[in-house]
Amino acid sequence: MIELKNIVKRYESKSQTVTAVDDIDLNIDKGTIFGIIGFSGAGKSTLIRLFNYLETPTSGEVIIGGENIGQLSKRALRHKRQKVSMIFQHFNLLWSRTVLDNVLFPLEIAGVPKKEAKTKALELIERVGLKGREKAYPSELSGGQKQRVGIARALTNDPEVLLCDEATSALDPQTTDEILDLLLQLKKEQNLTIIIITHEMHVIRRICDEVAVMERGRIIEQAEITEFFENPKHSVSRRFVQEDLKPSAEYEDISELVEINASDKLVKLNFSGEATTQPIVSYITRTHHVAVNILEANIKHSKKGIIGFILLHLQNVSEHEFEQLTLELAEKKIEVEVISHG
């Protein structure tokens, strides 16, 4: 569906050359929600603007639906952009226009007859949950409502691809979830391919099928979402995952609150998917006769299942018993990380 081949974007001035995107190759299947994550300055926002040629690559090819975007005429490119729509971090609404007029704007540009355009705009406004707010101005809307207007506007030309540039970073957590749920529903109904640029792991975990990690203009890791959380390979990826699932306190602080005897262990069990439905604590106490103290747990939902960890104080467990327990838990796809021992 979407292919980037050797994409490079450089900005040149008299004093220096800055490479914002450095030789990126990507393949994104139709109907996929594909996340691109990275810290500030990684090149994410530049990359997403290359998908629809809001930025022109210095070199490389962007192919969408079999068409090489760089080879299109200006007229054909304008038409293609209608099928590769975009929503923005700061909404990009026309502040002098009402909700209805904002959604009508792309239809006016496309030359859609007024009656047909109004009918479609009203349907989209209702679809994104803003029925009754058609005459409101952006200044009268909450952040989430503004973004819903942006989504409705992006859908006016029946796009095949929806580009989201930090679309939830200006929103509170509850509103973020509402917008993500809306995107999931729209993707399901219209078989949209959605590309999301973000620095928020919650967004990646919540709705993405696949993720790519950017650093200094390059893709340093790409994986299906479950594999990414279970086995992040690059240090930057591990940092994102660890930050998302980290305990509420440092391990040293937790250790100081627990009296760990010579035969005790403080362990962290990392799990995902089916492993989260197993009665693990009960299994440990029942089969290995080990006293277990639960210190903390963090379980989060992703599009592909559940991920998380549980921090346990295992009391009076021999090395042999612990090795056997670790092997058994590994068979259940639960990773055991020793934090401290007596």
mmCIF file of C-alpha atoms in Angstrom:
data_model
loop_
_atom_site.group_PDB
_atom_site.id
_atom_site.type_symbol
_atom_site.label_atom_id
_atom_site.label_comp_id
_atom_site.label_asym_id
_atom_site.label_seq_id
_atom_site.Cartn_x
_atom_site.Cartn_y
_atom_site.Cartn_z
ATOM 1 C CA MET A 1 0.000 0.000 0.000
ATOM 2 C CA ILE A 2 2.668 2.542 1.075
ATOM 3 C CA GLU A 3 6.361 2.263 0.348
ATOM 4 C CA LEU A 4 9.226 4.619 1.136
ATOM 5 C CA LYS A 5 12.456 3.907 -0.727
ATOM 6 C CA ASN A 6 15.735 5.462 0.417
ATOM 7 C CA ILE A 7 14.043 8.661 1.556
ATOM 8 C CA VAL A 8 16.392 11.512 2.479
ATOM 9 C CA LYS A 9 15.465 15.060 3.477
ATOM 10 C CA ARG A 10 18.182 17.673 3.937
ATOM 11 C CA TYR A 11 17.866 21.342 4.800
ATOM 12 C CA GLU A 12 20.710 23.503 3.587
ATOM 13 C CA SER A 13 21.799 26.976 4.589
ATOM 14 C CA LYS A 14 24.951 28.977 3.952
ATOM 15 C CA SER A 15 26.482 27.750 7.197
ATOM 16 C CA GLN A 16 25.374 24.111 7.450
ATOM 17 C CA THR A 17 23.461 21.151 6.094
ATOM 18 C CA VAL A 18 20.975 19.366 8.383
ATOM 19 C CA THR A 19 19.796 15.865 7.508
ATOM 20 C CA ALA A 20 16.327 15.555 9.056
ATOM 21 C CA VAL A 21 15.470 12.189 7.444
ATOM 22 C CA ASP A 22 18.317 9.859 6.576
ATOM 23 C CA ASP A 23 17.848 6.996 4.083
ATOM 24 C CA ILE A 24 14.554 5.565 5.324
ATOM 25 C CA ASP A 25 12.850 2.496 3.870
ATOM 26 C CA LEU A 26 9.340 1.588 5.013
ATOM 27 C CA ASN A 27 6.539 -0.710 3.864
ATOM 28 C CA ILE A 28 3.085 -0.192 5.372
ATOM 29 C CA ASP A 29 0.223 -2.561 4.555
ATOM 30 C CA LYS A 30 -3.258 -1.330 3.680
ATOM 31 C CA GLY A 31 -5.596 -1.122 6.677
ATOM 32 C CA THR A 32 -2.707 -0.922 9.158
ATOM 33 C CA ILE A 33 -2.366 1.533 12.021
ATOM 34 C CA PHE A 34 1.344 2.247 11.906
ATOM 35 C CA GLY A 35 3.019 4.216 14.696
ATOM 36 C CA ILE A 36 6.264 6.157 14.400
ATOM 37 C CA ILE A 37 7.742 7.151 17.746
ATOM 38 C CA GLY A 38 10.829 9.078 18.752
ATOM 39 C CA PHE A 39 12.037 11.839 21.011
ATOM 40 C CA SER A 40 11.965 15.502 19.982
ATOM 41 C CA GLY A 41 14.262 16.167 17.042
ATOM 42 C CA ALA A 42 14.208 12.581 15.791
ATOM 43 C CA GLY A 43 12.734 13.644 12.435
ATOM 44 C CA LYS A 44 9.188 12.310 12.924
ATOM 45 C CA SER A 45 7.227 15.378 11.832
ATOM 46 C CA THR A 46 9.451 15.894 8.794
ATOM 47 C CA LEU A 47 8.953 12.265 7.809
ATOM 48 C CA ILE A 48 5.157 12.366 7.969
ATOM 49 C CA ARG A 49 5.068 15.472 5.758
ATOM 50 C CA LEU A 50 7.006 13.551 3.132
ATOM 51 C CA PHE A 51 4.200 11.000 2.748
ATOM 52 C CA ASN A 52 1.974 13.540 0.969
ATOM 53 C CA TYR A 53 4.734 15.813 -0.340
ATOM 54 C CA LEU A 54 4.000 18.715 1.986
ATOM 55 C CA GLU A 55 7.783 18.385 2.162
ATOM 56 C CA THR A 56 9.629 17.281 -0.959
ATOM 57 C CA PRO A 57 12.319 14.633 -0.375
ATOM 58 C CA THR A 58 15.884 15.502 -1.260
ATOM 59 C CA SER A 59 16.085 11.998 -2.728
ATOM 60 C CA GLY A 60 14.166 8.738 -2.669
ATOM 61 C CA GLU A 61 10.671 7.629 -3.640
ATOM 62 C CA VAL A 62 7.248 7.746 -1.977
ATOM 63 C CA ILE A 63 4.862 5.195 -3.501
ATOM 64 C CA ILE A 64 1.225 5.114 -2.389
ATOM 65 C CA GLY A 65 -1.293 2.783 -3.985
ATOM 66 C CA GLY A 66 1.212 1.989 -6.725
ATOM 67 C CA GLU A 67 1.755 5.654 -7.651
ATOM 68 C CA ASN A 68 5.127 7.359 -7.300
ATOM 69 C CA ILE A 69 4.142 10.669 -5.704
ATOM 70 C CA GLY A 70 7.233 12.444 -6.965
ATOM 71 C CA GLN A 71 6.328 11.729 -10.579
ATOM 72 C CA LEU A 72 2.801 13.184 -10.431
ATOM 73 C CA SER A 73 1.848 16.442 -12.104
ATOM 74 C CA LYS A 74 0.800 19.311 -9.831
ATOM 75 C CA ARG A 75 -2.844 18.622 -10.607
ATOM 76 C CA ALA A 76 -2.497 14.883 -9.996
ATOM 77 C CA LEU A 77 -0.626 15.573 -6.752
ATOM 78 C CA ARG A 78 -3.453 17.796 -5.505
ATOM 79 C CA HIS A 79 -5.896 14.997 -6.250
ATOM 80 C CA LYS A 80 -3.670 12.421 -4.516
ATOM 81 C CA ARG A 81 -3.478 14.596 -1.402
ATOM 82 C CA GLN A 82 -7.244 14.359 -1.115
ATOM 83 C CA LYS A 83 -6.748 10.623 -0.601
ATOM 84 C CA VAL A 84 -3.819 11.099 1.796
ATOM 85 C CA SER A 85 -5.370 13.354 4.388
ATOM 86 C CA MET A 86 -3.840 14.798 7.548
ATOM 87 C CA ILE A 87 -4.759 15.851 11.079
ATOM 88 C CA PHE A 88 -2.482 18.081 13.112
ATOM 89 C CA GLN A 89 -1.318 18.598 16.688
ATOM 90 C CA HIS A 90 -2.712 22.134 16.904
ATOM 91 C CA PHE A 91 -5.847 21.412 14.862
ATOM 92 C CA ASN A 92 -5.164 23.967 12.061
ATOM 93 C CA LEU A 93 -8.796 25.122 12.056
ATOM 94 C CA LEU A 94 -10.009 28.335 10.448
ATOM 95 C CA TRP A 95 -10.915 30.406 13.507
ATOM 96 C CA SER A 96 -13.284 32.735 11.642
ATOM 97 C CA ARG A 97 -15.367 29.785 10.421
ATOM 98 C CA THR A 98 -17.922 27.673 12.268
ATOM 99 C CA VAL A 99 -17.570 23.933 12.747
ATOM 100 C CA LEU A 100 -19.752 23.321 9.692
ATOM 101 C CA ASP A 101 -17.807 25.784 7.555
ATOM 102 C CA ASN A 102 -14.471 24.269 8.608
ATOM 103 C CA VAL A 103 -15.624 20.829 7.500
ATOM 104 C CA LEU A 104 -17.088 22.275 4.295
ATOM 105 C CA PHE A 105 -13.821 23.985 3.344
ATOM 106 C CA PRO A 106 -12.054 21.040 1.604
ATOM 107 C CA LEU A 107 -15.281 20.195 -0.228
ATOM 108 C CA GLU A 108 -15.475 23.764 -1.508
ATOM 109 C CA ILE A 109 -11.892 23.504 -2.783
ATOM 110 C CA ALA A 110 -12.723 20.188 -4.458
ATOM 111 C CA GLY A 111 -15.683 21.807 -6.245
ATOM 112 C CA VAL A 112 -18.366 19.615 -4.684
ATOM 113 C CA PRO A 113 -21.887 21.069 -5.235
ATOM 114 C CA LYS A 114 -23.100 23.027 -2.191
ATOM 115 C CA LYS A 115 -26.087 20.848 -1.331
ATOM 116 C CA GLU A 116 -24.084 17.629 -1.600
ATOM 117 C CA ALA A 117 -21.193 19.150 0.357
ATOM 118 C CA LYS A 118 -23.437 20.304 3.206
ATOM 119 C CA THR A 119 -25.118 16.914 3.477
ATOM 120 C CA LYS A 120 -21.759 15.187 3.669
ATOM 121 C CA ALA A 121 -20.325 17.691 6.156
ATOM 122 C CA LEU A 122 -23.305 17.295 8.488
ATOM 123 C CA GLU A 123 -22.983 13.500 8.312
ATOM 124 C CA LEU A 124 -19.301 13.699 9.251
ATOM 125 C CA ILE A 125 -19.948 16.145 12.086
ATOM 126 C CA GLU A 126 -22.466 13.706 13.515
ATOM 127 C CA ARG A 127 -20.072 10.808 12.918
ATOM 128 C CA VAL A 128 -17.347 12.403 15.049
ATOM 129 C CA GLY A 129 -19.793 13.179 17.861
ATOM 130 C CA LEU A 130 -20.354 16.915 17.335
ATOM 131 C CA LYS A 131 -24.006 17.006 16.302
ATOM 132 C CA GLY A 132 -25.528 20.209 17.667
ATOM 133 C CA ARG A 133 -22.220 22.114 17.503
ATOM 134 C CA GLU A 134 -22.375 22.924 13.789
ATOM 135 C CA LYS A 135 -22.652 26.687 14.369
ATOM 136 C CA ALA A 136 -19.988 26.880 17.080
ATOM 137 C CA TYR A 137 -16.650 28.566 16.432
ATOM 138 C CA PRO A 138 -13.313 26.925 17.335
ATOM 139 C CA SER A 139 -12.849 29.334 20.262
ATOM 140 C CA GLU A 140 -16.011 27.851 21.799
ATOM 141 C CA LEU A 141 -14.763 24.263 21.627
ATOM 142 C CA SER A 142 -12.629 22.117 23.919
ATOM 143 C CA GLY A 143 -9.356 20.630 22.658
ATOM 144 C CA GLY A 144 -10.988 17.278 22.005
ATOM 145 C CA GLN A 145 -13.855 18.894 20.110
ATOM 146 C CA LYS A 146 -11.397 20.867 17.968
ATOM 147 C CA GLN A 147 -9.586 17.655 17.079
ATOM 148 C CA ARG A 148 -12.891 15.997 16.184
ATOM 149 C CA VAL A 149 -13.515 18.859 13.756
ATOM 150 C CA GLY A 150 -10.039 18.240 12.335
ATOM 151 C CA ILE A 151 -10.835 14.545 11.881
ATOM 152 C CA ALA A 152 -14.186 15.280 10.219
ATOM 153 C CA ARG A 153 -12.472 17.726 7.870
ATOM 154 C CA ALA A 154 -9.776 15.153 7.047
ATOM 155 C CA LEU A 155 -12.450 12.606 6.079
ATOM 156 C CA THR A 156 -14.377 14.823 3.665
ATOM 157 C CA ASN A 157 -12.671 13.516 0.518
ATOM 158 C CA ASP A 158 -12.928 9.823 1.514
ATOM 159 C CA PRO A 159 -9.188 9.349 2.075
ATOM 160 C CA GLU A 160 -7.432 6.014 1.882
ATOM 161 C CA VAL A 161 -4.613 7.163 4.175
ATOM 162 C CA LEU A 162 -4.867 9.317 7.306
ATOM 163 C CA LEU A 163 -1.685 10.972 8.590
ATOM 164 C CA CYS A 164 -1.739 12.022 12.254
ATOM 165 C CA ASP A 165 1.026 14.384 13.368
ATOM 166 C CA GLU A 166 1.064 14.358 17.199
ATOM 167 C CA ALA A 167 -2.739 14.466 16.983
ATOM 168 C CA THR A 168 -3.304 13.835 20.706
ATOM 169 C CA SER A 169 -0.301 15.459 22.373
ATOM 170 C CA ALA A 170 -2.251 18.647 23.200
ATOM 171 C CA LEU A 171 -5.083 16.690 24.829
ATOM 172 C CA ASP A 172 -5.697 15.386 28.349
ATOM 173 C CA PRO A 173 -5.570 11.584 28.920
ATOM 174 C CA GLN A 174 -9.336 10.995 28.851
ATOM 175 C CA THR A 175 -9.811 13.040 25.684
ATOM 176 C CA THR A 176 -6.810 11.285 24.121
ATOM 177 C CA ASP A 177 -8.486 7.914 24.674
ATOM 178 C CA GLU A 178 -11.731 9.211 23.161
ATOM 179 C CA ILE A 179 -9.903 10.384 20.025
ATOM 180 C CA LEU A 180 -7.969 7.105 19.766
ATOM 181 C CA ASP A 181 -11.210 5.122 20.081
ATOM 182 C CA LEU A 182 -12.702 7.260 17.314
ATOM 183 C CA LEU A 183 -9.707 6.588 15.054
ATOM 184 C CA LEU A 184 -9.988 2.848 15.714
ATOM 185 C CA GLN A 185 -13.675 2.872 14.811
ATOM 186 C CA LEU A 186 -13.103 4.907 11.648
ATOM 187 C CA LYS A 187 -10.292 2.599 10.575
ATOM 188 C CA LYS A 188 -12.543 -0.415 11.030
ATOM 189 C CA GLU A 189 -15.475 1.126 9.169
ATOM 190 C CA GLN A 190 -13.524 2.583 6.251
ATOM 191 C CA ASN A 191 -10.454 0.305 6.112
ATOM 192 C CA LEU A 192 -8.241 3.362 6.511
ATOM 193 C CA THR A 193 -4.484 3.102 6.657
ATOM 194 C CA ILE A 194 -3.462 5.335 9.554
ATOM 195 C CA ILE A 195 0.070 6.582 10.203
ATOM 196 C CA ILE A 196 0.581 8.128 13.615
ATOM 197 C CA ILE A 197 3.548 10.254 14.628
ATOM 198 C CA THR A 198 3.878 10.495 18.399
ATOM 199 C CA HIS A 199 6.222 10.606 21.374
ATOM 200 C CA GLU A 200 3.564 9.000 23.610
ATOM 201 C CA MET A 201 3.859 5.275 24.264
ATOM 202 C CA HIS A 202 0.234 5.196 25.372
ATOM 203 C CA VAL A 203 -0.834 6.036 21.810
ATOM 204 C CA ILE A 204 1.400 3.323 20.332
ATOM 205 C CA ARG A 205 0.245 0.712 22.812
ATOM 206 C CA ARG A 206 -3.431 1.623 22.554
ATOM 207 C CA ILE A 207 -4.126 1.429 18.818
ATOM 208 C CA CYS A 208 -1.093 0.557 16.680
ATOM 209 C CA ASP A 209 -0.513 -2.713 14.815
ATOM 210 C CA GLU A 210 3.131 -1.961 14.125
ATOM 211 C CA VAL A 211 5.696 0.582 15.285
ATOM 212 C CA ALA A 212 8.920 2.111 14.004
ATOM 213 C CA VAL A 213 11.341 3.970 16.288
ATOM 214 C CA MET A 214 13.224 6.997 14.971
ATOM 215 C CA GLU A 215 16.451 8.548 16.186
ATOM 216 C CA ARG A 216 18.492 11.236 14.414
ATOM 217 C CA GLY A 217 16.517 10.884 11.221
ATOM 218 C CA ARG A 218 16.808 7.103 10.914
ATOM 219 C CA ILE A 219 14.540 4.125 11.652
ATOM 220 C CA ILE A 220 16.452 2.218 14.319
ATOM 221 C CA GLU A 221 13.844 -0.464 14.987
ATOM 222 C CA GLN A 222 10.597 -1.698 13.460
ATOM 223 C CA ALA A 223 8.362 -4.424 14.871
ATOM 224 C CA GLU A 224 4.848 -5.747 15.291
ATOM 225 C CA ILE A 225 3.441 -4.198 18.455
ATOM 226 C CA THR A 226 3.463 -7.285 20.708
ATOM 227 C CA GLU A 227 7.028 -8.161 19.729
ATOM 228 C CA PHE A 228 8.066 -4.563 20.348
ATOM 229 C CA PHE A 229 6.824 -4.592 23.937
ATOM 230 C CA GLU A 230 8.076 -8.096 24.658
ATOM 231 C CA ASN A 231 11.513 -7.727 23.121
ATOM 232 C CA PRO A 232 12.641 -4.166 22.307
ATOM 233 C CA LYS A 233 16.067 -4.460 20.721
ATOM 234 C CA HIS A 234 17.479 -0.938 20.598
ATOM 235 C CA SER A 235 18.358 1.046 23.725
ATOM 236 C CA VAL A 236 15.988 3.870 22.687
ATOM 237 C CA SER A 237 13.144 1.367 22.231
ATOM 238 C CA ARG A 238 13.869 -0.195 25.622
ATOM 239 C CA ARG A 239 13.802 3.251 27.188
ATOM 240 C CA PHE A 240 10.338 3.940 25.754
ATOM 241 C CA VAL A 241 8.993 0.580 26.931
ATOM 242 C CA GLN A 242 10.561 0.862 30.381
ATOM 243 C CA GLU A 243 9.200 4.379 30.863
ATOM 244 C CA ASP A 244 5.734 3.177 29.897
ATOM 245 C CA LEU A 245 5.757 0.269 32.343
ATOM 246 C CA LYS A 246 8.093 1.493 35.063
ATOM 247 C CA PRO A 247 7.278 0.990 38.764
ATOM 248 C CA SER A 248 6.058 3.985 40.743
ATOM 249 C CA ALA A 249 9.333 4.078 42.715
ATOM 250 C CA GLU A 250 12.960 3.166 42.109
ATOM 251 C CA TYR A 251 13.870 -0.445 42.838
ATOM 252 C CA GLU A 252 16.321 0.664 45.523
ATOM 253 C CA ASP A 253 13.561 2.549 47.315
ATOM 254 C CA ILE A 254 11.242 -0.449 47.126
ATOM 255 C CA SER A 255 14.004 -2.747 48.411
ATOM 256 C CA GLU A 256 14.501 -0.536 51.459
ATOM 257 C CA LEU A 257 10.840 -0.969 52.413
ATOM 258 C CA VAL A 258 11.099 -4.762 52.432
ATOM 259 C CA GLU A 259 13.197 -6.898 54.738
ATOM 260 C CA ILE A 260 15.000 -9.300 52.400
ATOM 261 C CA ASN A 261 16.515 -12.270 54.187
ATOM 262 C CA ALA A 262 19.374 -14.430 52.897
ATOM 263 C CA SER A 263 17.050 -16.866 51.112
ATOM 264 C CA ASP A 264 14.663 -14.205 49.728
ATOM 265 C CA LYS A 265 14.446 -12.637 46.287
ATOM 266 C CA LEU A 266 12.872 -9.490 44.929
ATOM 267 C CA VAL A 267 11.769 -10.226 41.349
ATOM 268 C CA LYS A 268 9.915 -8.530 38.541
ATOM 269 C CA LEU A 269 7.734 -10.692 36.288
ATOM 270 C CA ASN A 270 7.207 -9.232 32.813
ATOM 271 C CA PHE A 271 4.335 -10.599 30.767
ATOM 272 C CA SER A 272 2.052 -9.973 27.804
ATOM 273 C CA GLY A 273 -0.860 -11.531 25.952
ATOM 274 C CA GLU A 274 -2.190 -14.824 27.309
ATOM 275 C CA ALA A 275 0.273 -14.828 30.207
ATOM 276 C CA THR A 276 -1.720 -12.045 31.882
ATOM 277 C CA THR A 277 -4.785 -14.289 32.273
ATOM 278 C CA GLN A 278 -2.890 -16.954 34.249
ATOM 279 C CA PRO A 279 -3.090 -17.096 38.078
ATOM 280 C CA ILE A 280 0.683 -16.784 38.422
ATOM 281 C CA VAL A 281 0.914 -15.881 42.118
ATOM 282 C CA SER A 282 -1.383 -18.770 42.986
ATOM 283 C CA TYR A 283 0.726 -21.060 40.781
ATOM 284 C CA ILE A 284 3.963 -20.084 42.567
ATOM 285 C CA THR A 285 2.569 -20.553 46.067
ATOM 286 C CA ARG A 286 0.733 -23.775 45.225
ATOM 287 C CA THR A 287 3.379 -25.644 43.219
ATOM 288 C CA HIS A 288 6.572 -24.367 44.868
ATOM 289 C CA HIS A 289 5.267 -23.641 48.378
ATOM 290 C CA VAL A 290 6.885 -20.191 48.328
ATOM 291 C CA ALA A 291 5.465 -17.341 50.386
ATOM 292 C CA VAL A 292 4.800 -14.393 48.045
ATOM 293 C CA ASN A 293 4.379 -10.735 48.897
ATOM 294 C CA ILE A 294 2.979 -8.588 46.050
ATOM 295 C CA LEU A 295 4.727 -5.212 46.146
ATOM 296 C CA GLU A 296 3.404 -3.599 42.969
ATOM 297 C CA ALA A 297 1.752 -4.407 39.651
ATOM 298 C CA ASN A 298 1.181 -2.462 36.441
ATOM 299 C CA ILE A 299 -1.081 -3.881 33.755
ATOM 300 C CA LYS A 300 -1.915 -1.978 30.584
ATOM 301 C CA HIS A 301 -4.029 -2.735 27.546
ATOM 302 C CA SER A 302 -2.716 -2.682 23.993
ATOM 303 C CA LYS A 303 -4.531 -3.326 20.729
ATOM 304 C CA LYS A 304 -2.984 -6.811 20.620
ATOM 305 C CA GLY A 305 -3.641 -7.782 24.251
ATOM 306 C CA ILE A 306 -2.422 -6.964 27.730
ATOM 307 C CA ILE A 307 1.117 -6.147 28.836
ATOM 308 C CA GLY A 308 2.586 -5.394 32.221
ATOM 309 C CA PHE A 309 4.640 -6.492 35.180
ATOM 310 C CA ILE A 310 4.255 -7.612 38.778
ATOM 311 C CA LEU A 311 6.873 -7.009 41.476
ATOM 312 C CA LEU A 312 7.124 -9.870 43.987
ATOM 313 C CA HIS A 313 8.993 -10.586 47.193
ATOM 314 C CA LEU A 314 9.666 -14.331 47.221
ATOM 315 C CA GLN A 315 10.408 -15.589 50.712
ATOM 316 C CA ASN A 316 12.624 -18.522 51.664
ATOM 317 C CA VAL A 317 13.301 -19.883 48.162
ATOM 318 C CA SER A 318 16.395 -21.968 47.403
ATOM 319 C CA GLU A 319 18.556 -21.345 44.341
ATOM 320 C CA HIS A 320 17.537 -24.686 42.854
ATOM 321 C CA GLU A 321 13.867 -23.976 43.489
ATOM 322 C CA PHE A 322 14.191 -20.506 41.961
ATOM 323 C CA GLU A 323 15.950 -21.822 38.840
ATOM 324 C CA GLN A 324 13.192 -24.376 38.355
ATOM 325 C CA LEU A 325 10.513 -21.710 38.855
ATOM 326 C CA THR A 326 12.217 -19.407 36.331
ATOM 327 C CA LEU A 327 12.233 -22.159 33.705
ATOM 328 C CA GLU A 328 8.575 -22.960 34.304
ATOM 329 C CA LEU A 329 7.565 -19.315 34.034
ATOM 330 C CA ALA A 330 9.600 -18.939 30.835
ATOM 331 C CA GLU A 331 7.534 -21.768 29.340
ATOM 332 C CA LYS A 332 4.472 -19.671 30.178
ATOM 333 C CA LYS A 333 6.137 -16.725 28.354
ATOM 334 C CA ILE A 334 6.780 -14.826 31.556
ATOM 335 C CA GLU A 335 10.197 -13.219 31.929
ATOM 336 C CA VAL A 336 11.735 -13.214 35.408
ATOM 337 C CA GLU A 337 14.027 -10.313 36.286
ATOM 338 C CA VAL A 338 15.894 -10.464 39.608
ATOM 339 C CA ILE A 339 15.905 -7.031 41.244
ATOM 340 C CA SER A 340 17.515 -7.962 44.547
ATOM 341 C CA HIS A 341 18.340 -11.023 46.631
ATOM 342 C CA GLY A 342 19.522 -11.827 50.127
#
